[in-house]
mmCIF file of C-alpha atoms in Angstrom:
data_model
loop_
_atom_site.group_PDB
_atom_site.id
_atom_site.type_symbol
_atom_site.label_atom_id
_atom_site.label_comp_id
_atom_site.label_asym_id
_atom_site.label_seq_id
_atom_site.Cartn_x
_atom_site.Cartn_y
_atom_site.Cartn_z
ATOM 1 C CA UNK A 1 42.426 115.853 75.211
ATOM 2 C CA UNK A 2 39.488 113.422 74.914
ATOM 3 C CA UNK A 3 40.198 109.864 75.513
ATOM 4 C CA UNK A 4 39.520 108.388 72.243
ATOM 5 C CA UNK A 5 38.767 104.919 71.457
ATOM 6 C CA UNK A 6 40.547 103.231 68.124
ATOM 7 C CA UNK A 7 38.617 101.311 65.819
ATOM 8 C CA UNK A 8 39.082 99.023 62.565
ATOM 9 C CA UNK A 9 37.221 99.492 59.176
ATOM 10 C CA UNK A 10 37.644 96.293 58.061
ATOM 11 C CA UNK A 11 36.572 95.317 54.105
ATOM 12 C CA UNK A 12 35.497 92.181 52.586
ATOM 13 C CA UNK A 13 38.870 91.649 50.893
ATOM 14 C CA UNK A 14 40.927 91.302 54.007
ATOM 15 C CA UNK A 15 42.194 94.866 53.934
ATOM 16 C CA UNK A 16 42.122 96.582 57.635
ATOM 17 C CA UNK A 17 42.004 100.389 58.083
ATOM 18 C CA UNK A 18 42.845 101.731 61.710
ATOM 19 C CA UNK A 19 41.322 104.680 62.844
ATOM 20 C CA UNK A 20 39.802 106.555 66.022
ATOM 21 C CA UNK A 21 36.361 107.122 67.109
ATOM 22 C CA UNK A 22 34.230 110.116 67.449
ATOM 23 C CA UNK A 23 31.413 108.455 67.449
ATOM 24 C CA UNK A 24 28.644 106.067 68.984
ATOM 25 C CA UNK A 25 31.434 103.291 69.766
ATOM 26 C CA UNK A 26 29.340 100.178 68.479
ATOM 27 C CA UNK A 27 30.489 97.423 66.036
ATOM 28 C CA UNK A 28 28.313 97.700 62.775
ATOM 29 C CA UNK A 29 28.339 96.754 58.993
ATOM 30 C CA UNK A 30 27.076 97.610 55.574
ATOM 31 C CA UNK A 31 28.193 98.457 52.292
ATOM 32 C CA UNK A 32 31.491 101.019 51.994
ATOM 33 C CA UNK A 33 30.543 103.493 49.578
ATOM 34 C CA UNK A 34 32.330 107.090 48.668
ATOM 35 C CA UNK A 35 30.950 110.189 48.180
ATOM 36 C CA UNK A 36 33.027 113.728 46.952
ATOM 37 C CA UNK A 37 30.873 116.477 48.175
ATOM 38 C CA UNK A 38 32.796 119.192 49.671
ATOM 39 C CA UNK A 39 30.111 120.283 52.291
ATOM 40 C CA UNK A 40 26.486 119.391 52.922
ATOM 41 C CA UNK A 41 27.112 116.354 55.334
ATOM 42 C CA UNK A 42 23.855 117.196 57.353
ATOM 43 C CA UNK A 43 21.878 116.920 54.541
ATOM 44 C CA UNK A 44 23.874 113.635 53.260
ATOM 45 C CA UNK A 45 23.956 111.769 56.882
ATOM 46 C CA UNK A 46 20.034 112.245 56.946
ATOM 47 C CA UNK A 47 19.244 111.410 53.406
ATOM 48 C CA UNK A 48 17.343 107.822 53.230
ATOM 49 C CA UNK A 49 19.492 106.624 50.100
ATOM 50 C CA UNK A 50 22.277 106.230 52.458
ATOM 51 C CA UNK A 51 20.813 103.550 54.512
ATOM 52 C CA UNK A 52 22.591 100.484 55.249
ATOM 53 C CA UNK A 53 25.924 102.261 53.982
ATOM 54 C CA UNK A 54 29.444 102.835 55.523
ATOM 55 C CA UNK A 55 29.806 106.510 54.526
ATOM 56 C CA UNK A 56 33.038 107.468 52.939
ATOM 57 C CA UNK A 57 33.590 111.529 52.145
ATOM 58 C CA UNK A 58 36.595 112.225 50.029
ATOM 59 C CA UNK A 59 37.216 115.872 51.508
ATOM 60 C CA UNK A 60 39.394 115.774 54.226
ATOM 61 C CA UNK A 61 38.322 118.043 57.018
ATOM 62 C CA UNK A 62 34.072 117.428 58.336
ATOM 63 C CA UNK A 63 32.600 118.365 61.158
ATOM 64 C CA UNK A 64 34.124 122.068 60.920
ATOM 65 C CA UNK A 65 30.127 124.118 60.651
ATOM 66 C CA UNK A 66 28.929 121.632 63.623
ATOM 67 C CA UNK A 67 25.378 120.350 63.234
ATOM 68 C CA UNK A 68 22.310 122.782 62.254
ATOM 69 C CA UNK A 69 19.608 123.612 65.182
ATOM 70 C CA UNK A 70 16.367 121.339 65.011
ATOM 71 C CA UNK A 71 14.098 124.155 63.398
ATOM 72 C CA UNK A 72 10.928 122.947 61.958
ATOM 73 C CA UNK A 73 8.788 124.882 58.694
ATOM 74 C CA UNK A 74 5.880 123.240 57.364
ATOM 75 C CA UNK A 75 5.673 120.144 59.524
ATOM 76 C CA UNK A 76 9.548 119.284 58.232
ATOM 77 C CA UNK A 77 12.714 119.799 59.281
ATOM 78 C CA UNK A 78 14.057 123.063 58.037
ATOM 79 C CA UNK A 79 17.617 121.949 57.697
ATOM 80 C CA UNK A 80 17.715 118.238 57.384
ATOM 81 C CA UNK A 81 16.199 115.716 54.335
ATOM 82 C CA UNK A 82 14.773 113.330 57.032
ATOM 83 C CA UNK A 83 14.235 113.236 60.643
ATOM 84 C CA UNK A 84 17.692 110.789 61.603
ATOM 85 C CA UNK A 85 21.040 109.798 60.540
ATOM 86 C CA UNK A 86 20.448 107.072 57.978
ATOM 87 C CA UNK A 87 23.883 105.838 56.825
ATOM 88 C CA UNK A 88 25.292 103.241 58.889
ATOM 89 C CA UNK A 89 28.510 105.196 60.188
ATOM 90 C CA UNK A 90 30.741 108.402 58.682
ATOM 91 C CA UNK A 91 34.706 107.815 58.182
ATOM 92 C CA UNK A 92 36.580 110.606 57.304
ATOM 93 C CA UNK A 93 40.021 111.550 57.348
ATOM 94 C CA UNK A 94 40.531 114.621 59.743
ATOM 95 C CA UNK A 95 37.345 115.503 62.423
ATOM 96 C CA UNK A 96 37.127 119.094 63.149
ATOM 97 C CA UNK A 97 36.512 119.069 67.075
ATOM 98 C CA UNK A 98 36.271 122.608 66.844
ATOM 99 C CA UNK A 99 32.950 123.793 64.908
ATOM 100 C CA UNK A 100 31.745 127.328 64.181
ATOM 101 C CA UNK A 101 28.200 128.308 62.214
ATOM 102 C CA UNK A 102 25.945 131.020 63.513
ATOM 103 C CA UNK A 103 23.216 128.098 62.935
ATOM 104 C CA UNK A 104 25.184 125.162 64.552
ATOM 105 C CA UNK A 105 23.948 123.664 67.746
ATOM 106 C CA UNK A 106 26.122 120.947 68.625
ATOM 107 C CA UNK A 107 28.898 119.207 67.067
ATOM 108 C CA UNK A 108 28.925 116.435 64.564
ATOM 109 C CA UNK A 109 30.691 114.148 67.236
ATOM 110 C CA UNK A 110 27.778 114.628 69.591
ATOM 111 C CA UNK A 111 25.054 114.197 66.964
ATOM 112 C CA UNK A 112 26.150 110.866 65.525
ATOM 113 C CA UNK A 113 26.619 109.983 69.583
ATOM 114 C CA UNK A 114 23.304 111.133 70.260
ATOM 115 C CA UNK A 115 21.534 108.978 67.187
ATOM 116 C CA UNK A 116 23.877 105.957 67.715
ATOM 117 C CA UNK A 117 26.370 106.322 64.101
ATOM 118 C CA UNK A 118 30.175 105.072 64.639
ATOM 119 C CA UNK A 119 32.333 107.493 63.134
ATOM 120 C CA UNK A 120 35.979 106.817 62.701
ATOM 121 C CA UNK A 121 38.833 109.881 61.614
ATOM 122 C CA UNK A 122 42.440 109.124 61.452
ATOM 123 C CA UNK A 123 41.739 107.060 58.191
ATOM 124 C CA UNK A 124 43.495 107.456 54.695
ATOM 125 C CA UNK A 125 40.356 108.179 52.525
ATOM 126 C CA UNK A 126 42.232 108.662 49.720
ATOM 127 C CA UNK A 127 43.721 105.235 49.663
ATOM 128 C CA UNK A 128 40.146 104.056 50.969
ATOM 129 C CA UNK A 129 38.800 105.839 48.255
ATOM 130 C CA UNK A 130 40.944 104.494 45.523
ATOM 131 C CA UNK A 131 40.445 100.810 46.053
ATOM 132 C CA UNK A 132 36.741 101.443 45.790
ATOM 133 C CA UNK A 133 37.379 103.041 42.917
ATOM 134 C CA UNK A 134 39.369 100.337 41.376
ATOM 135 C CA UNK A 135 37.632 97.156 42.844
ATOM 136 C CA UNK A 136 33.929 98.537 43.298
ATOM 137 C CA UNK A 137 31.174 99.700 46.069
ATOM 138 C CA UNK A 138 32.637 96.327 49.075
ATOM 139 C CA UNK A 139 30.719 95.228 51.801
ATOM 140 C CA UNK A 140 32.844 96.223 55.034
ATOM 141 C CA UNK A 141 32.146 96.471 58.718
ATOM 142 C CA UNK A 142 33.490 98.928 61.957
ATOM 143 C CA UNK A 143 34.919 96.366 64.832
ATOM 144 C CA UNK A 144 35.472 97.720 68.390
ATOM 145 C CA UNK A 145 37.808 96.017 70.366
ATOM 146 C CA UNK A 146 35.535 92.657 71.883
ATOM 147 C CA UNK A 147 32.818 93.255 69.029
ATOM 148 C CA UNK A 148 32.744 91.339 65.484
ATOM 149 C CA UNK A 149 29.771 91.770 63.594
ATOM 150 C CA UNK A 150 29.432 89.710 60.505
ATOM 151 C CA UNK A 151 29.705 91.540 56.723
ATOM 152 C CA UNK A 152 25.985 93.101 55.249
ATOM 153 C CA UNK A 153 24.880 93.298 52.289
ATOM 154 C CA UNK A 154 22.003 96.050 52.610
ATOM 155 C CA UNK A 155 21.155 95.065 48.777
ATOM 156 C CA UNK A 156 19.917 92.004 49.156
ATOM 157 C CA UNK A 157 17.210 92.925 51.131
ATOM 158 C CA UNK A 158 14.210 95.806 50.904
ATOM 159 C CA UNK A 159 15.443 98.034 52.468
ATOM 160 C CA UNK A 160 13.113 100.686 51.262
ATOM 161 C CA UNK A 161 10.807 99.127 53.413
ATOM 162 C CA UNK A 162 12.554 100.387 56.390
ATOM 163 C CA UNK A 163 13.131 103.620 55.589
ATOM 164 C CA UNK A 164 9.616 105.065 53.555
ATOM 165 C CA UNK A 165 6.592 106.354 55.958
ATOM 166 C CA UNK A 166 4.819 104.013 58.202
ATOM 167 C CA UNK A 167 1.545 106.279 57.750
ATOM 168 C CA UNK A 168 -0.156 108.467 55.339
ATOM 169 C CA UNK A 169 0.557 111.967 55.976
ATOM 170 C CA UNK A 170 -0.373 115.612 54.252
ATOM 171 C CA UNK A 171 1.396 118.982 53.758
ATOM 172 C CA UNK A 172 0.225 122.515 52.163
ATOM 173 C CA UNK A 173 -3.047 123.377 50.710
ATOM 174 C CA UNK A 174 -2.251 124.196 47.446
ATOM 175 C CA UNK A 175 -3.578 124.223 43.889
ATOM 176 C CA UNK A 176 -2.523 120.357 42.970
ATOM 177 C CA UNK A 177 -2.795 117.472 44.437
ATOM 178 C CA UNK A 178 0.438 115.207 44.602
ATOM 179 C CA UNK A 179 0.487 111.778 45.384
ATOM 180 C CA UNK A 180 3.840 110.962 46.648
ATOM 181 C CA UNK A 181 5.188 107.828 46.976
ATOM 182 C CA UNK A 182 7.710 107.481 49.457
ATOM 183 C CA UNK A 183 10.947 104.845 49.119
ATOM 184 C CA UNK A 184 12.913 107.174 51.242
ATOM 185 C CA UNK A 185 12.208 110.494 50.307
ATOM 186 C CA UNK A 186 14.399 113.712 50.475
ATOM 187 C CA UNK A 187 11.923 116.279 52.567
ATOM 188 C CA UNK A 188 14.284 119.203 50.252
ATOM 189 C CA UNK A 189 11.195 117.645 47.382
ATOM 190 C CA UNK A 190 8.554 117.980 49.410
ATOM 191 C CA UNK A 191 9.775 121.798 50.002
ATOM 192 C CA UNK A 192 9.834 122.114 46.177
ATOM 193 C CA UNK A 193 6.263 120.871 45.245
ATOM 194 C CA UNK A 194 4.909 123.084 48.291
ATOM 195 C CA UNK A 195 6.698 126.351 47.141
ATOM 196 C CA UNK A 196 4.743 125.470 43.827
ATOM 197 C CA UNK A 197 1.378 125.328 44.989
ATOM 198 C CA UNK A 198 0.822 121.844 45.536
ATOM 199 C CA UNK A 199 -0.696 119.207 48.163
ATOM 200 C CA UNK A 200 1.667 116.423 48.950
ATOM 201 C CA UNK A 201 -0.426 112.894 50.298
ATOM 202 C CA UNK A 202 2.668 111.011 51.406
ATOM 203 C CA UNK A 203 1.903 107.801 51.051
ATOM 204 C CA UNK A 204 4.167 104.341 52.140
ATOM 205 C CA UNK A 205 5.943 102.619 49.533
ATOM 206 C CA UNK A 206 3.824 99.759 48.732
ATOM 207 C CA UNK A 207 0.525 101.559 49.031
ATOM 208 C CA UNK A 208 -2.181 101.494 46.299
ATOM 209 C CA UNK A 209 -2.201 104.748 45.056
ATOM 210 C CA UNK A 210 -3.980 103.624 42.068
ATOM 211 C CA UNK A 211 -7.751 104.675 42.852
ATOM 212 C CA UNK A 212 -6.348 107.866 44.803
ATOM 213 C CA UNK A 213 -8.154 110.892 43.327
ATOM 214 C CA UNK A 214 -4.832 113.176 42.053
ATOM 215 C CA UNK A 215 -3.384 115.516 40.084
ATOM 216 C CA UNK A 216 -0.401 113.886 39.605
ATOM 217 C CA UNK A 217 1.937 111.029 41.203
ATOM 218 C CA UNK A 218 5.356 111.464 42.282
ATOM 219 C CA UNK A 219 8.205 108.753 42.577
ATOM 220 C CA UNK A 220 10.851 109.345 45.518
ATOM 221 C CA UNK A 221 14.239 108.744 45.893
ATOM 222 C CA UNK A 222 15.656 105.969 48.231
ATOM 223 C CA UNK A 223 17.920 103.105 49.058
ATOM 224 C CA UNK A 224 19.012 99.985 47.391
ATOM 225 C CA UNK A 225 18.037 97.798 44.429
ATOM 226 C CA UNK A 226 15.168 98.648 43.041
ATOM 227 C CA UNK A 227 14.360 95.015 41.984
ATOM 228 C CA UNK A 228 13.445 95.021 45.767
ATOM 229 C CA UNK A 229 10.140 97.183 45.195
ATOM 230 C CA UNK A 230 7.980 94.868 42.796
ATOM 231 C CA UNK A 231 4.683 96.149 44.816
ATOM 232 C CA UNK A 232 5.486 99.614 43.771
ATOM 233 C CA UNK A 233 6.380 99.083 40.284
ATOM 234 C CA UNK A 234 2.781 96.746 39.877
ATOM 235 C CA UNK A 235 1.368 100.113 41.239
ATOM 236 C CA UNK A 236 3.016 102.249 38.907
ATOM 237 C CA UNK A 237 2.461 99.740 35.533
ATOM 238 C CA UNK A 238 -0.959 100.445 36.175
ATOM 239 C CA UNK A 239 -0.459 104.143 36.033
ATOM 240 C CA UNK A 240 1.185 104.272 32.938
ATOM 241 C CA UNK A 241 -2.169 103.244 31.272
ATOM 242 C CA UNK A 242 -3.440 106.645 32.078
ATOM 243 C CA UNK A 243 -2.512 110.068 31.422
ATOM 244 C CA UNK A 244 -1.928 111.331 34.964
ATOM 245 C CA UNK A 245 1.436 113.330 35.148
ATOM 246 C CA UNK A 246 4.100 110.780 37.001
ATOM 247 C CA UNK A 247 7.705 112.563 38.118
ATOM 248 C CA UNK A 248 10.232 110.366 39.504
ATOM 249 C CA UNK A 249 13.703 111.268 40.982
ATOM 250 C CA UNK A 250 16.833 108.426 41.466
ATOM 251 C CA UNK A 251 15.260 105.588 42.671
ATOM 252 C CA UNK A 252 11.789 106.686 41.113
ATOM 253 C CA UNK A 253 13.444 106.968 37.809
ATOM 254 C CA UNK A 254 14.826 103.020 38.191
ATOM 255 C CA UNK A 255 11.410 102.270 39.485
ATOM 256 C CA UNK A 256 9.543 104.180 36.838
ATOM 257 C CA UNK A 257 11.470 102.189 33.923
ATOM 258 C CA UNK A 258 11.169 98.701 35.723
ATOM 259 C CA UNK A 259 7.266 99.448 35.547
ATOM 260 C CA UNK A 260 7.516 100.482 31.508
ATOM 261 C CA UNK A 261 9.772 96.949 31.135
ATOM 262 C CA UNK A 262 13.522 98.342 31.267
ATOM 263 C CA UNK A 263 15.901 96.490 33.213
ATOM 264 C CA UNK A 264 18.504 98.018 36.280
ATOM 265 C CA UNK A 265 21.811 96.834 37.047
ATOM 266 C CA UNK A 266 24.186 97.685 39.836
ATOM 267 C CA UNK A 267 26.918 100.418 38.682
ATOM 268 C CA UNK A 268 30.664 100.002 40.014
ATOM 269 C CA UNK A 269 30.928 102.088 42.421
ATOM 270 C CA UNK A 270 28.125 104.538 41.777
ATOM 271 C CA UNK A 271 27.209 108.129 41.333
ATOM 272 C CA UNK A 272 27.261 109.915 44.985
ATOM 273 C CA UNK A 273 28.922 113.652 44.130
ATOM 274 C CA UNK A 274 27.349 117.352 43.713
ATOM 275 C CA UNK A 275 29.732 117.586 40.276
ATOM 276 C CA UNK A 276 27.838 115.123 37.744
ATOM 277 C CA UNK A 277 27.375 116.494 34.686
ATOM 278 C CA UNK A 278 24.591 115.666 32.871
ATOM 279 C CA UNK A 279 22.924 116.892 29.430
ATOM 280 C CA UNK A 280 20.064 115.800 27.281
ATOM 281 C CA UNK A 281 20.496 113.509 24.301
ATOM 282 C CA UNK A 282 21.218 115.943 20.736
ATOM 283 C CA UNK A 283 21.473 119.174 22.731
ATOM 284 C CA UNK A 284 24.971 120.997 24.059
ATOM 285 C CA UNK A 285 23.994 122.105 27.323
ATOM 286 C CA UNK A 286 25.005 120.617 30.224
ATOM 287 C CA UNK A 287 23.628 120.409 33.726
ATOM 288 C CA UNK A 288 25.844 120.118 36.976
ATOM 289 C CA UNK A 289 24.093 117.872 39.256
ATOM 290 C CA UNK A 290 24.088 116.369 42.962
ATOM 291 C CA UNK A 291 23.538 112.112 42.702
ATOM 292 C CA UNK A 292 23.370 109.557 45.209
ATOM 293 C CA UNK A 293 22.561 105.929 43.383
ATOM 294 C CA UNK A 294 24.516 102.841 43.054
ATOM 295 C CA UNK A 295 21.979 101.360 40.185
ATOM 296 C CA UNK A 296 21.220 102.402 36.929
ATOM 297 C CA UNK A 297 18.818 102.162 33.877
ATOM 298 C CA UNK A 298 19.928 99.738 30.629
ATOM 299 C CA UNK A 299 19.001 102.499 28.108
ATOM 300 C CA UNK A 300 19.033 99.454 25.837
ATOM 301 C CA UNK A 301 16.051 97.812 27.220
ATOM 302 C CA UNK A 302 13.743 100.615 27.081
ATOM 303 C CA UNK A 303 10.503 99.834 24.731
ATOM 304 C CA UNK A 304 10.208 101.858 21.998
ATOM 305 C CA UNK A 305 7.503 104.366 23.203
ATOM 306 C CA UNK A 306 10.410 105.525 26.005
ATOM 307 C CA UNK A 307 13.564 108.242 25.505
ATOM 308 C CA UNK A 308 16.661 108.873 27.643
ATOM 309 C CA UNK A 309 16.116 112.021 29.049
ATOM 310 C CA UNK A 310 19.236 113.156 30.388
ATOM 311 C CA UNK A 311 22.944 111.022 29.791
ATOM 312 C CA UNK A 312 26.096 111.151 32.359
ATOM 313 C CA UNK A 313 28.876 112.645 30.854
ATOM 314 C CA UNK A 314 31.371 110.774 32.576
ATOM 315 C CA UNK A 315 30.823 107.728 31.538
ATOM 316 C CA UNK A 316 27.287 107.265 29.788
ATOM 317 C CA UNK A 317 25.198 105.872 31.711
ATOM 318 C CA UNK A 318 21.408 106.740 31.945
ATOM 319 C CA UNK A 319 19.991 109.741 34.010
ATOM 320 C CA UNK A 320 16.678 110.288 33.486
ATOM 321 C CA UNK A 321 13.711 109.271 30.858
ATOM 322 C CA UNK A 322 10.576 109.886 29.843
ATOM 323 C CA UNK A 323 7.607 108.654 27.853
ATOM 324 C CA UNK A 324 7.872 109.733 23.796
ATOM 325 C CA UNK A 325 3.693 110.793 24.494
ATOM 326 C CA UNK A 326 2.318 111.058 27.537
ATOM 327 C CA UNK A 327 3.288 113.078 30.587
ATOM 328 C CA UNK A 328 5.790 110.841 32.162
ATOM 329 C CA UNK A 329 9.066 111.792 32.971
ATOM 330 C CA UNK A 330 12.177 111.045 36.130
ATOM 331 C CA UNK A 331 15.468 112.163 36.445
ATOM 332 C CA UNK A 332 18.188 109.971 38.201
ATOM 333 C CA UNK A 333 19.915 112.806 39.794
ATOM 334 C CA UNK A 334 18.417 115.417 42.714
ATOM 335 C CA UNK A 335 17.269 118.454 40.878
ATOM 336 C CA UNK A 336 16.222 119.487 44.348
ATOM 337 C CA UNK A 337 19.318 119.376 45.379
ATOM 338 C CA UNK A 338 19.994 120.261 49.046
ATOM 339 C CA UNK A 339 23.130 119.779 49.505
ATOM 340 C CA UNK A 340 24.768 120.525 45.674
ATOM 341 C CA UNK A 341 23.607 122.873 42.899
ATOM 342 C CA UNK A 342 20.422 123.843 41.528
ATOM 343 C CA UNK A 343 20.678 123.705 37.569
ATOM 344 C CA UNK A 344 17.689 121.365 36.833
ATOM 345 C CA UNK A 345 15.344 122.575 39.727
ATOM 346 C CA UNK A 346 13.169 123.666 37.007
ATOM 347 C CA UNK A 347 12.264 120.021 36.614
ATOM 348 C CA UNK A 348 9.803 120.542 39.119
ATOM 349 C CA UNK A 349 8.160 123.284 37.006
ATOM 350 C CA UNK A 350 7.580 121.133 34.521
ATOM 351 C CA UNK A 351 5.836 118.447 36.479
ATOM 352 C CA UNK A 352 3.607 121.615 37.645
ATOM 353 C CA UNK A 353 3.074 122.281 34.000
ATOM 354 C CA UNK A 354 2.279 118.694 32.925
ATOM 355 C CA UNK A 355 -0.546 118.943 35.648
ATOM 356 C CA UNK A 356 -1.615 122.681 34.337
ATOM 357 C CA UNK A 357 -1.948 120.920 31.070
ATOM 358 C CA UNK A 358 -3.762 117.112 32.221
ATOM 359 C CA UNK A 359 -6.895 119.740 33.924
ATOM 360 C CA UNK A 360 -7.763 121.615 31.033
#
């Protein structure tokens, strides 16, 4: 048997969780946040929207498929939504040291060792899990023996800023031309606007894409308050004085209804699942749908010539809108999904329509 280090997840409140490592062993803090996907934690470690966050899955066993091998298609990873670990460490219940995938490489102990994550199992994520639940998202750090860090609030600061592209960069050769502006984005949507005969610029996340020559603009996902990006929603208000399609996806929808004159507020505990059901305002059909957001839209502050799109089922709250006339539109859950189910993937087909429609 490995000798195993313990550790403490300690939160805000006082309350002191002991567990072991498997891990990088290195005191760190951020915001505790849960998140009750039953598989997909590649794709969930490396998605941007996670950064500056204590990771909390509610199934008990992880690490039992191991870690996918580095394969790339189309200058992107082929099975990861960035190129790192972005949440600040994982803590799970049980850690399966034993892994088995005919496309694992290594184990998920060794990855988050090799990128420098803490992980801690031997913890009682249900009770975990419950008081976040109960009290809300709480700032809460991981303290090795000798090593206090203080508590971090990764909301109070832009932390978009650390996670979009430092550089403009370009993928496929297709039809359309997509300006996409990058807060942290999941690479599973640049896959999706490639497969549909598009160009993807990539551009950073304060960049002017105003004068950019494009088909269409697209909003990304990403971390944090979106009261943080004022430089991107300047850039967008000036956009929504044309007609040039604009999609946005969780953070672009906040973004995109900041820019219109909505406001955004911080939800409880958040939406960070592959099971939120969704369905559009006066219709019965509902949409199962993978989320990862701790703001939201005030549907109330919309101006008149803006709709909710889509509403949460659970408990109301805004996922997606668009514009009552022009072709404008965001969703606040992942229609590309990756991990979690694909029932609005045609989302992106309509974007591609919208531009079909804005060239003729």
């Amino acid at each position: 048997m490995q000798n195993l280090k313990k550790a403490r997840l300690v939160l805000q409140d006082g309350t002191v969780f002991e567990g072991t490592s498997f891990g990088y062993e290195q005191s760190v803090s951020g915001e505790v946040v849960f998140y009750t996907a039953m598989t997909g934690y590649p794709e969930s470690l490396t998605d941007p929207s996670y950064k500056g966050q204590i990771l909390v899955p509610t199934y008990p066993m992880i690490g039992n498929y191991g870690v996918p091998v580095e394969t790339m298609k189309d200058g992107l990873p082929a099975f990861f939504e960035s190129d790192r670990i972005h949440c600040t460490a994982l803590v799970i219940s049980d850690y399966s040291f034993a892994y088995s995938h005919w496309n694992s490489e290594k184990s998920l102990g060794q990855w988050l060792k090799d990128q420098k994550v803490p992980g801690l199992f031997g913890i009682d994520t249900r009770a975990l899990t419950k008081k976040l639940r109960e009290h809300g998202s709480m700032l809460g750090k991981i303290v090795f023996a000798g090593q206090d860090v203080e508590f971090y609030d990764p909301n109070k600061e832009n932390i978009v800023a650390q996670v979009s592209t430092p550089e403009i960069r370009e993928y496929g050769s297709g039809k359309y031309k997509v300006v996409l502006v990058d807060c942290g984005v999941k690479y599973n949507i640049i896959r999706h606007l490639l497969k549909r005969n598009v160009t993807v610029k990539r551009v950073p996340w304060n960049y002017d894409f105003t004068q950019e020559e494009c088909d269409g603009v697209f909003l990304s996902n990403g971390p944090g308050d979106p009261a943080q990006c004022e430089e991107t929603v300047l850039h967008i208000r000036k956009m929504l004085d044309r007609n040039i399609p604009i999609m946005g996806i969780c953070l672009g929808n906040q973004l995109m209804a900041r820019a219109a004159g909505a406001e955004t507020y911080k939800l409880k505990y958040g939406h960070r699942s592959h099971n939120q059901p969704v369905m559009e305002p006066g219709k019965n059909r509902c949409y199962i749908t993978s989320q990862n957001h701790g703001f939201a839209i005030d549907d109330k502050t919309l101006p008149d010539d803006w709709e909710p799109l889509f509403v949460n089922v659970n408990d109301g709250t805004n996922e997606g809108i668009r514009h009552k006339s022009k072709p404008f539109f965001s969703a606040q859950f992942h229609p590309e999904a990756s991990s979690g189910p694909v029932d609005t993937e045609y989302l992106f087909d309509e974007f591609v329509k919208n531009m079909e429609k804005s060239k003729k």
